[in-house]
Each structure stands twice: as structure tokens, then as C-alpha cells.
mmCIF file of C-alpha atoms in Angstrom:
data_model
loop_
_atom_site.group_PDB
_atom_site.id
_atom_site.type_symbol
_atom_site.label_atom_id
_atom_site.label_comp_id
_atom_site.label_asym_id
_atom_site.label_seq_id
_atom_site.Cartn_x
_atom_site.Cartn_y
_atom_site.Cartn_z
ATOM 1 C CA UNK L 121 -5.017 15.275 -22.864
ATOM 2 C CA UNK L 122 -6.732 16.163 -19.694
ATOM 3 C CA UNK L 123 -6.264 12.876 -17.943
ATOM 4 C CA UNK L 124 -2.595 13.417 -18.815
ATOM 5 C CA UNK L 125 -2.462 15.985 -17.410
ATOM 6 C CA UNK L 126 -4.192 15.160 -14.083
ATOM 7 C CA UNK L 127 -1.942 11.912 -13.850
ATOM 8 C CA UNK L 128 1.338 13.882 -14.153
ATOM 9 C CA UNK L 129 -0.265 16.740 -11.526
ATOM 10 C CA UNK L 130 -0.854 13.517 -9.100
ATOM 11 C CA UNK L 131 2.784 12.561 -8.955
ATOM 12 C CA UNK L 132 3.550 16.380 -8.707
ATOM 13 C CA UNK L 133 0.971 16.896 -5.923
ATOM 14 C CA UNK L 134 2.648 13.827 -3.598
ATOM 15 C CA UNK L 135 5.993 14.688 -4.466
ATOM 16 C CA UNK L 136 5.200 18.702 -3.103
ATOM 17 C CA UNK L 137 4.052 17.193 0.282
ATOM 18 C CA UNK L 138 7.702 14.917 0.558
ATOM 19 C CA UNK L 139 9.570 18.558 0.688
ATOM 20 C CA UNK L 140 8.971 18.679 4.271
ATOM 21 C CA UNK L 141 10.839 15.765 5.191
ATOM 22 C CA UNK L 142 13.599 16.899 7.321
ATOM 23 C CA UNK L 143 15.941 13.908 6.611
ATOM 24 C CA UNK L 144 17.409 14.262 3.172
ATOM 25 C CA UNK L 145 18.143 10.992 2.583
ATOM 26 C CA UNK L 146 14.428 9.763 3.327
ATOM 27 C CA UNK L 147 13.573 13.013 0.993
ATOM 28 C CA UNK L 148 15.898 11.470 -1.846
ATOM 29 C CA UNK L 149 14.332 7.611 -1.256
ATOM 30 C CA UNK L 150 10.664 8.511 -1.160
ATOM 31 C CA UNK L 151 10.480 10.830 -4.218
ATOM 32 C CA UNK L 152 12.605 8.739 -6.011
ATOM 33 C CA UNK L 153 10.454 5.768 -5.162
ATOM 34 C CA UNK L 154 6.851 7.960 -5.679
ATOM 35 C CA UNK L 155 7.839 9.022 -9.131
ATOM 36 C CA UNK L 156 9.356 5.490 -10.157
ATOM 37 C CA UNK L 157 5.968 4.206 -9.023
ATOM 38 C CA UNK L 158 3.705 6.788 -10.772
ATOM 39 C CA UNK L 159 6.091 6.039 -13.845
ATOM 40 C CA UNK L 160 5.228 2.078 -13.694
ATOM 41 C CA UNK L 161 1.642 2.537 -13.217
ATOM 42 C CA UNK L 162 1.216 4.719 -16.211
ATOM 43 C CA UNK L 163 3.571 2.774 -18.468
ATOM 44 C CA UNK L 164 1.836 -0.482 -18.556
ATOM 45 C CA UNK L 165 -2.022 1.274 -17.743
ATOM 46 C CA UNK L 166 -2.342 -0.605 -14.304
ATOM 47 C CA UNK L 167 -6.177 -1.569 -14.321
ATOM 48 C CA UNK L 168 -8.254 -1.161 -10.855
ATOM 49 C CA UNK L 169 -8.406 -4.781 -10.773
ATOM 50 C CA UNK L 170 -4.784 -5.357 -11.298
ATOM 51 C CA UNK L 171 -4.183 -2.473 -8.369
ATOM 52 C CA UNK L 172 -6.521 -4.232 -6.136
ATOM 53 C CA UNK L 173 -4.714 -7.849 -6.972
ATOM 54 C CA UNK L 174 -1.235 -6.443 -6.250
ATOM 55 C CA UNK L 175 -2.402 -5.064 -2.622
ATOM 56 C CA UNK L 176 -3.546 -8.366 -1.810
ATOM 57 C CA UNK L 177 -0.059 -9.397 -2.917
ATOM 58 C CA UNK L 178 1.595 -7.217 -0.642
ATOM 59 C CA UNK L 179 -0.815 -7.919 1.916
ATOM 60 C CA UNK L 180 -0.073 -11.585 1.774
ATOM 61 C CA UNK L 181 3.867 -10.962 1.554
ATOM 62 C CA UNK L 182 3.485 -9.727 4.964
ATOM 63 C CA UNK L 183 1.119 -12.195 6.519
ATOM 64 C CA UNK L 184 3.165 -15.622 5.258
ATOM 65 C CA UNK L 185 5.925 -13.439 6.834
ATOM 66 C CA UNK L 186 6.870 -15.283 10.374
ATOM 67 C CA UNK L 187 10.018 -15.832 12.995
ATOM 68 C CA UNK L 188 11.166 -18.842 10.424
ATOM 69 C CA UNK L 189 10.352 -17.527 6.833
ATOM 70 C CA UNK L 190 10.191 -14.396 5.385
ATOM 71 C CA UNK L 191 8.295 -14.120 2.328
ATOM 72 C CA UNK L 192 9.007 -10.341 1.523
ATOM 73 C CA UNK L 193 12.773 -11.493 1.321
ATOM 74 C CA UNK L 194 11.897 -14.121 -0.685
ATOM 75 C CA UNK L 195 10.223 -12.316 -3.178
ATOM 76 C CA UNK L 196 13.164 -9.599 -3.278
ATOM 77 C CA UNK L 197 15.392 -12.447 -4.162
ATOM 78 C CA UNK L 198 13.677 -13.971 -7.073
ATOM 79 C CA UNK L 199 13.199 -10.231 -8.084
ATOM 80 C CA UNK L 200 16.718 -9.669 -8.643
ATOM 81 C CA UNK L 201 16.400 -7.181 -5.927
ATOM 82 C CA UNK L 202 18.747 -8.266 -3.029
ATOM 83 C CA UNK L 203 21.636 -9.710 -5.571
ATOM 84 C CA UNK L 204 21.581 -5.876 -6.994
ATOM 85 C CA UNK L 205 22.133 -4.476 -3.532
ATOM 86 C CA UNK L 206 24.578 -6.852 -2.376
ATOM 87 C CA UNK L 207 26.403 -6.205 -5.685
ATOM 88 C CA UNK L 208 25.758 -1.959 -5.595
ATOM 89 C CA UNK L 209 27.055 -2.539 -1.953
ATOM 90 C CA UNK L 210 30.659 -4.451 -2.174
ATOM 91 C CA UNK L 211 33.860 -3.731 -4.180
ATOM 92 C CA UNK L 212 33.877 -0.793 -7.015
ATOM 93 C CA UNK L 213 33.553 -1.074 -10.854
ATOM 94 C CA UNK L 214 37.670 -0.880 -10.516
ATOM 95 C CA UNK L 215 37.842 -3.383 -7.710
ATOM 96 C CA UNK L 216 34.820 -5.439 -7.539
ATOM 97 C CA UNK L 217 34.189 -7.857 -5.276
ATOM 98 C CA UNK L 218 31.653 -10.240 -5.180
ATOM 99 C CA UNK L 219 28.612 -10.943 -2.455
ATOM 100 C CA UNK L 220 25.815 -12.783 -1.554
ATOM 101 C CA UNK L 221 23.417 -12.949 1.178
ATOM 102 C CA UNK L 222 23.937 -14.428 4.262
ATOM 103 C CA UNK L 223 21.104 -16.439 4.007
ATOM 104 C CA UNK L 224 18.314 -17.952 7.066
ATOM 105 C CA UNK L 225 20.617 -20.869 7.636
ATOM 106 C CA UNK L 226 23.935 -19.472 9.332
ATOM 107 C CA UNK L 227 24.431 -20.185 13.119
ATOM 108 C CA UNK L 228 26.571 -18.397 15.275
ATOM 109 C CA UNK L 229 29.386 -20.281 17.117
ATOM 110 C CA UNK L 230 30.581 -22.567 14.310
ATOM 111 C CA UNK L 231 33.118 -24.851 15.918
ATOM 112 C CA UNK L 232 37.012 -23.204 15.156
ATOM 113 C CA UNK L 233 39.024 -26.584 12.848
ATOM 114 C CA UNK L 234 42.298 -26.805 11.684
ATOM 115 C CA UNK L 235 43.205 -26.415 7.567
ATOM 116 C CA UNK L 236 42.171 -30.143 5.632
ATOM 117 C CA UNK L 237 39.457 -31.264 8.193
ATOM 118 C CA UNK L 238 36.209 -32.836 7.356
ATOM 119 C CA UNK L 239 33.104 -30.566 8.314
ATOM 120 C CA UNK L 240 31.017 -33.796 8.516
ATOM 121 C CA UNK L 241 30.292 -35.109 12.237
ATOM 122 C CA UNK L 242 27.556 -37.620 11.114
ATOM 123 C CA UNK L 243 27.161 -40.286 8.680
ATOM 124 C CA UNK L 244 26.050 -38.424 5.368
ATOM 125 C CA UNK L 245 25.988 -40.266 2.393
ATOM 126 C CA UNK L 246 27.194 -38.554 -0.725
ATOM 127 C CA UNK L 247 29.795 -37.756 -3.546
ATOM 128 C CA UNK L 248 33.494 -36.405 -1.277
ATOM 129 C CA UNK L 249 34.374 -32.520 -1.444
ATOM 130 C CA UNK L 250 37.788 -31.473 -1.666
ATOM 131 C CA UNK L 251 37.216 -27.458 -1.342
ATOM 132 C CA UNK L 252 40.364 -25.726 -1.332
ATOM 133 C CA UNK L 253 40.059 -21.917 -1.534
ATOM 134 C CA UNK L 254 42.045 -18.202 -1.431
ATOM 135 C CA UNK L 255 41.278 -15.328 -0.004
ATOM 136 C CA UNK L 256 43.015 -12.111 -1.502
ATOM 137 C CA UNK L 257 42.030 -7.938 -0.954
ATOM 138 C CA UNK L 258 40.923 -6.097 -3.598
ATOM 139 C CA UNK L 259 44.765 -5.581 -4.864
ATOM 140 C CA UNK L 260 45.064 -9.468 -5.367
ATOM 141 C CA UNK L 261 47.454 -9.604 -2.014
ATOM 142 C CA UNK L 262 46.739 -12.616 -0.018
ATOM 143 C CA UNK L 263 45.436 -12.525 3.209
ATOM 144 C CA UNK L 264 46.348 -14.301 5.805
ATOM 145 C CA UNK L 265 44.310 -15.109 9.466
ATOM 146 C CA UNK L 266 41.122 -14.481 7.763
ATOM 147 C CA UNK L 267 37.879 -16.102 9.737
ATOM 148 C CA UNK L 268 36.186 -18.221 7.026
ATOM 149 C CA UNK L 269 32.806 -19.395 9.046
ATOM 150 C CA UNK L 270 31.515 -22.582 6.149
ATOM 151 C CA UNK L 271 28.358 -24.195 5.930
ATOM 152 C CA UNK L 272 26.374 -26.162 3.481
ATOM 153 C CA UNK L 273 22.697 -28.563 3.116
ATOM 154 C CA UNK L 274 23.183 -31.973 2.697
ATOM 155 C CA UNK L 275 22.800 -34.524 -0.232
ATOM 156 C CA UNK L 276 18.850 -34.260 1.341
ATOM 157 C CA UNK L 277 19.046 -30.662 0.569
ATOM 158 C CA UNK L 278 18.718 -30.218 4.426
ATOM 159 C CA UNK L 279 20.875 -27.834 6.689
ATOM 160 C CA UNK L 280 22.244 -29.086 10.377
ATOM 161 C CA UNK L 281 19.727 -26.742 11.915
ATOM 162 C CA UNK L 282 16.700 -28.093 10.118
ATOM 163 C CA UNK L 283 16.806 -31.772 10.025
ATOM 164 C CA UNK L 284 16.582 -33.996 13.324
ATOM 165 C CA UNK L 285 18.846 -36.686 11.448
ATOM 166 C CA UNK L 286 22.046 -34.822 11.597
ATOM 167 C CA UNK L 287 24.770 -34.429 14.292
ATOM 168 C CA UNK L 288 24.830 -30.961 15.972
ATOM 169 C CA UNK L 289 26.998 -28.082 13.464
ATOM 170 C CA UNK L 290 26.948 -31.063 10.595
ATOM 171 C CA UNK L 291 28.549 -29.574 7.431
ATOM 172 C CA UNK L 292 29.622 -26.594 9.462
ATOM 173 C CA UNK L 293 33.028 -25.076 10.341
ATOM 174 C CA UNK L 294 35.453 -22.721 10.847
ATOM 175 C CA UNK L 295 38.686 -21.937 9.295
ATOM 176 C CA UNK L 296 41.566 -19.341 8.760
ATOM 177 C CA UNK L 297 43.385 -18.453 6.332
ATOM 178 C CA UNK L 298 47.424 -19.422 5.783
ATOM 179 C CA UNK L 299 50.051 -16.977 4.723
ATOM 180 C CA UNK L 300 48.871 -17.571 1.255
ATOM 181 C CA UNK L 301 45.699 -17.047 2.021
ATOM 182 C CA UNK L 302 44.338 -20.785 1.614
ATOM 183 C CA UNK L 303 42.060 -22.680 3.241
ATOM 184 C CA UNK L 304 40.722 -25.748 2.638
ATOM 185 C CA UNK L 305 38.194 -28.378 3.990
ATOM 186 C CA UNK L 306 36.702 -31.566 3.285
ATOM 187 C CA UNK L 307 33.171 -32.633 3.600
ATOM 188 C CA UNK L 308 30.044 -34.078 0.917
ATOM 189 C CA UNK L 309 28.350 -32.367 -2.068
ATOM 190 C CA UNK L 310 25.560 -30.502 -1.210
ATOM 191 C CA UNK L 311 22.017 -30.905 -2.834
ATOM 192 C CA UNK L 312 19.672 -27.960 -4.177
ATOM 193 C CA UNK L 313 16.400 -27.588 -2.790
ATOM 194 C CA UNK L 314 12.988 -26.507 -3.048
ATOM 195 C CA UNK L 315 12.073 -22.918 -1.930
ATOM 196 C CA UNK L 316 8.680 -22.239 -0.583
ATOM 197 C CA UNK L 317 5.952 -22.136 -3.153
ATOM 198 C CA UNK L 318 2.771 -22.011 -1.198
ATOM 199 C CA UNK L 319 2.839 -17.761 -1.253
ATOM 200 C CA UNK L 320 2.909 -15.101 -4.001
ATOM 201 C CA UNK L 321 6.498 -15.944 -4.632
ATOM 202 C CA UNK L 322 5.310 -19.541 -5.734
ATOM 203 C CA UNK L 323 2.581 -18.016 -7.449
ATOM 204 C CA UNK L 324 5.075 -15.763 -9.318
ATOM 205 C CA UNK L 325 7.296 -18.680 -10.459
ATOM 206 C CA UNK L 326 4.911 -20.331 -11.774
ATOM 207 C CA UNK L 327 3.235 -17.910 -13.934
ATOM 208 C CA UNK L 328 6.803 -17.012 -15.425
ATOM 209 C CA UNK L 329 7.238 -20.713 -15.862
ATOM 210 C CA UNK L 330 10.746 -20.270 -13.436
ATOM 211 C CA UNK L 331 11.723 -23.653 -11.601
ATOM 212 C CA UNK L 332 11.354 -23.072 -7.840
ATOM 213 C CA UNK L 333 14.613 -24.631 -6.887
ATOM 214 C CA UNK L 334 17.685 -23.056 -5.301
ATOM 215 C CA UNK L 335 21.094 -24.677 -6.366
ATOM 216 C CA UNK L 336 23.412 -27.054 -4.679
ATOM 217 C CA UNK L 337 25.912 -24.233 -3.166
ATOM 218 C CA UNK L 338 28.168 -23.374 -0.461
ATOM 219 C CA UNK L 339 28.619 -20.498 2.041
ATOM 220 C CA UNK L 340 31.213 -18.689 3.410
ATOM 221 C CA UNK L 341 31.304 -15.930 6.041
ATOM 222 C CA UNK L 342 34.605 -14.378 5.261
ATOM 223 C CA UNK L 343 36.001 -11.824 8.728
ATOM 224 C CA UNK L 344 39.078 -9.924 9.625
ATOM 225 C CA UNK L 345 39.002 -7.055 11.378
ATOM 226 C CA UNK L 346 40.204 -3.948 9.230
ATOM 227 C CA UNK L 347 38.641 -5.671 6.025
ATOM 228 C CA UNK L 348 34.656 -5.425 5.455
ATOM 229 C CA UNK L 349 32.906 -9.191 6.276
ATOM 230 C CA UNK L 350 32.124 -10.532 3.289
ATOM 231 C CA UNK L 351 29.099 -13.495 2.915
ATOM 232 C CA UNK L 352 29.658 -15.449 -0.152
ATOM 233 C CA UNK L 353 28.152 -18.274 -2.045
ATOM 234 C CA UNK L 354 29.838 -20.476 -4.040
ATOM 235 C CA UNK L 355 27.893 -22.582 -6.459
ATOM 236 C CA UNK L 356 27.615 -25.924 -8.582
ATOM 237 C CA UNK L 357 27.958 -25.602 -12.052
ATOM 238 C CA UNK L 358 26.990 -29.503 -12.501
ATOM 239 C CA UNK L 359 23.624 -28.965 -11.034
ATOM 240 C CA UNK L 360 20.780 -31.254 -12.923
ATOM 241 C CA UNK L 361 18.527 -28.577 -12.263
ATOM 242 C CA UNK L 362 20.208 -26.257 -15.063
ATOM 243 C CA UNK L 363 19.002 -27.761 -18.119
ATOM 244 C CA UNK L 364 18.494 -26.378 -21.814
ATOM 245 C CA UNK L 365 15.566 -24.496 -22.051
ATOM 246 C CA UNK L 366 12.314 -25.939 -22.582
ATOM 247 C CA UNK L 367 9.356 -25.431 -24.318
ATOM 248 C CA UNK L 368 6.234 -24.463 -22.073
ATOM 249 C CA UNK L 369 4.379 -27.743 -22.247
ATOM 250 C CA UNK L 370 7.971 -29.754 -21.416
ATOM 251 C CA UNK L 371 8.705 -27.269 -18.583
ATOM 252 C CA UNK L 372 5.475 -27.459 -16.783
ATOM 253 C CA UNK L 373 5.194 -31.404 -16.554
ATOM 254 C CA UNK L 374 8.923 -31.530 -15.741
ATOM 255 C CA UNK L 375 8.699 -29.108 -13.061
ATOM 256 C CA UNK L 376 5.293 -30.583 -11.459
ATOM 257 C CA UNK L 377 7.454 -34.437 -11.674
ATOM 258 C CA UNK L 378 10.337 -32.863 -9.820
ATOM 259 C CA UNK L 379 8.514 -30.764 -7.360
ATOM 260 C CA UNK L 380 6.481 -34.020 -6.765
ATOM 261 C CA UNK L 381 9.896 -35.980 -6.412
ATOM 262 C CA UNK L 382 11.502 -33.444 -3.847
ATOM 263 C CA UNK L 383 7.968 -32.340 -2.152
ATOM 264 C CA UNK L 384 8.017 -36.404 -1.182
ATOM 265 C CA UNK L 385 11.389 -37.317 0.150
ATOM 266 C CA UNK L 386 12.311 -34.055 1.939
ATOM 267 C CA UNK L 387 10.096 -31.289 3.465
ATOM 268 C CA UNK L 388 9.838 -27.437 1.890
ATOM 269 C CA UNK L 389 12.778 -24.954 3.444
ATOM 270 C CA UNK L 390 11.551 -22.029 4.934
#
């Protein structure tokens, strides 16, 4: 009953010192965060060793963190974390509209192309797209003169600004849309592709048994000036890398062949 006691007093005792903070919103974030963390600890009876293991997690979130990668972000994503915000952030339970992240691979200055062009500008093998899309407000009223900026990997799994092989802004462009709101381009089916798994996040995956791949998808940077810009992902539903679940013996060998397989032809995205 005493250590109770002292463990609720140690949340208390932090929380006391947070009063000071002259910026209620910081106030608001930190106490909520202190006594969410306290909570945590307690519930599952965090052991010293498991403390000290999670610092070194943190620790090495920041230092696989460079210019090109950003393993913090990473590990937010495969937490859940950043879809919630983006979600929390965009539209209203009324009138939601959906978001996704931007994403490392977006490059400013996409070249401006008319409705129906291709977005390839170098020989890429692969299956044809035909995308053909709408954009509407929150009412269902189509929009017209919308800035859609697109962009995609390759059948390699390989974005324009990543792999030596492809022609400058290759499966990249920009449309707007008509008075209905459509636009449409043409280009080839995109692959999925391995995230980085030499970090915690790696680590992570594999001791929940999740595959370390990110679908085949498309973006879309959606602007207009009086509307909020709106980054969007639109993804495969055909992809072979959603499967039926397995058991844990099937999943590990089939995730070490397929790592293997994509590890070998293509390197890891960062």
C-alpha cells in the first residue's frame, strides 16, 4: 500500500512543478503526456531492465535519424501515430475527409501537364495505369482548377529521385482539375517496397511478426487557394503482399524469402 502510494505521489510531485509553465497549451501537452506515462509504466510493471532497454530505443531512434531517413518518423508510422494525427487533423466526424502524409519522396517543381498525359518520361516496364480521379469539398461540390501535384515508385519500387536509371521527374506530374472536378493521367503500376529494417523499427516488426513492406500506392498533393492542401495516398488493393494470415512458423520463412527477394534486386528506401 505504501509503494502505491509513493508511485501515485511521483506523478503528483512532477505534475505540481508543470503549473509554472506559462504557455497553456505546453501546460495541457506535458501533464497530459506525464500522467499518460506514469499510467503506462504502472499498468504493465515496467521492470528496470525493460526502462533501461527502451532508453536505448529512444536513444537509437535519434542516432539512425539523418538528412535522408528519419527513424523517429518511421517508428510513429508503424505506431499508428502519424495516420491518427493526420486523421484528428482533416475534415470533421460530419464532413470527414481523408489524409495521409506527404511522405520523404515529394519534389518541388513537378512539371505542370495537360488532362490524359502519361507521367512516364523513360522506358519503365510494367502493367498501364489509367487513373482518372474527382476532386469535390466537403459538401460533395466539384471543384474545379484544383493543383493535383502526382507521383509514384516504379515497378522496382524506386522513386525518380532515388534511382540513377530513371529520366529526371519520372512518374511525376502536375494536373488541374476540370469543371467537374476530374483529372486524369496515365502512367505504370507502381511496386511496394521495403522500409528500413536495420533500426528499432525493424526490430519492432519483427518481434510482432508485421511484414516490413509498404504497399504499391500513389500520391497526390491536392492545392487551391481558399481550400486547406490536402496530401493523399491512394492505394492497391491487389497487392501480393496482403495475404491471409499466417501462422508464425509460415510468416517468418515467408517474410525472410521475400525480404531476401527484394533486399537483392533493389536497395532499402530510406
Amino acid at each position: 500500500m505504501i509503494i502505491q502510494d509513493e508511485e501515485q505521489l511521483t506523478a503528483a510531485a512532477v505534475l505540481a512543478e508543470t503549473e509554472r509553465a506559462g504557455d497553456p497549451r505546453v501546460k495541457e501537452i506535458v501533464q497530459a503526456l506525464v500522467r499518460h506515462l506514469h499510467d503506462f509504466a504502472r499498468e504493465v510493471r515496467l521492470t528496470e531492465k525493460e526502462f533501461d532497454t527502451s532508453i536505448n530505443i529512444v536513444t537509437r531512434l535519434g542516432q539512425l535519424t539523418t538528412p535522408s531517413h528519419n527513424e523517429v518518423r518511421l517508428m510513429a508510422g508503424s505506431l499508428g501515430l502519424s495516420t491518427l494525427v493526420a486523421l484528428m487533423n482533416n475534415g470533421s466526424e460530419d464532413k470527414p475527409t481523408s489524409a495521409n502524409l506527404l511522405g520523404p519522396f515529394w519534389r518541388q517543381g513537378s512539371l505542370a501537364m495537360n488532362n490524359g498525359e502519361s507521367i512516364v518520361r523513360s522506358p519503365t516496364e510494367g502493367p498501364p495505369l489509367f487513373f482518372t480521379g474527382r476532386i469535390v469539398d466537403t459538401d460533395g461540390t466539384p471543384v474545379a482548377g484544383a493543383e493535383v501535384d502526382v507521383w509514384h515508385a516504379s515497378p522496382a519500387g524506386l522513386y525518380e529521385n532515388q534511382d540513377p536509371e530513371q529520366a529526371e521527374w519520372n512518374l511525376r506530374g502536375k494536373f488541374f482539375s476540370d469543371e467537374e472536378g476530374v483529372l486524369a493521367f496515365r502512367s505504370i503500376k507502381p511496386s511496394g517496397y521495403l522500409i528500413p529494417i536495420d533500426g528499432p523499427v525493424g526490430e519492432l516488426l519483427t518481434a510482432l511478426e508485421r511484414h516490413p513492406f509498404r504497399l504499391a500506392h500513389l500520391h497526390a498533393l491536392i492545392h487551391k487557394p481558399g481550400y486547406k492542401t490536402i496530401a493523399s495516398q491512394l492505394y492497391s488493393h491487389d497487392d501480393p503482399i496482403l495475404r491471409p494470415t499466417r501462422s508464425s512458423a509460415s510468416y517468418r520463412a515467408w517474410s525472410a524469402r521475400t525480404c531476401a527477394t527484394r533486399t537483392s534486386r533493389r536497395p532499402v528506401l530510406t
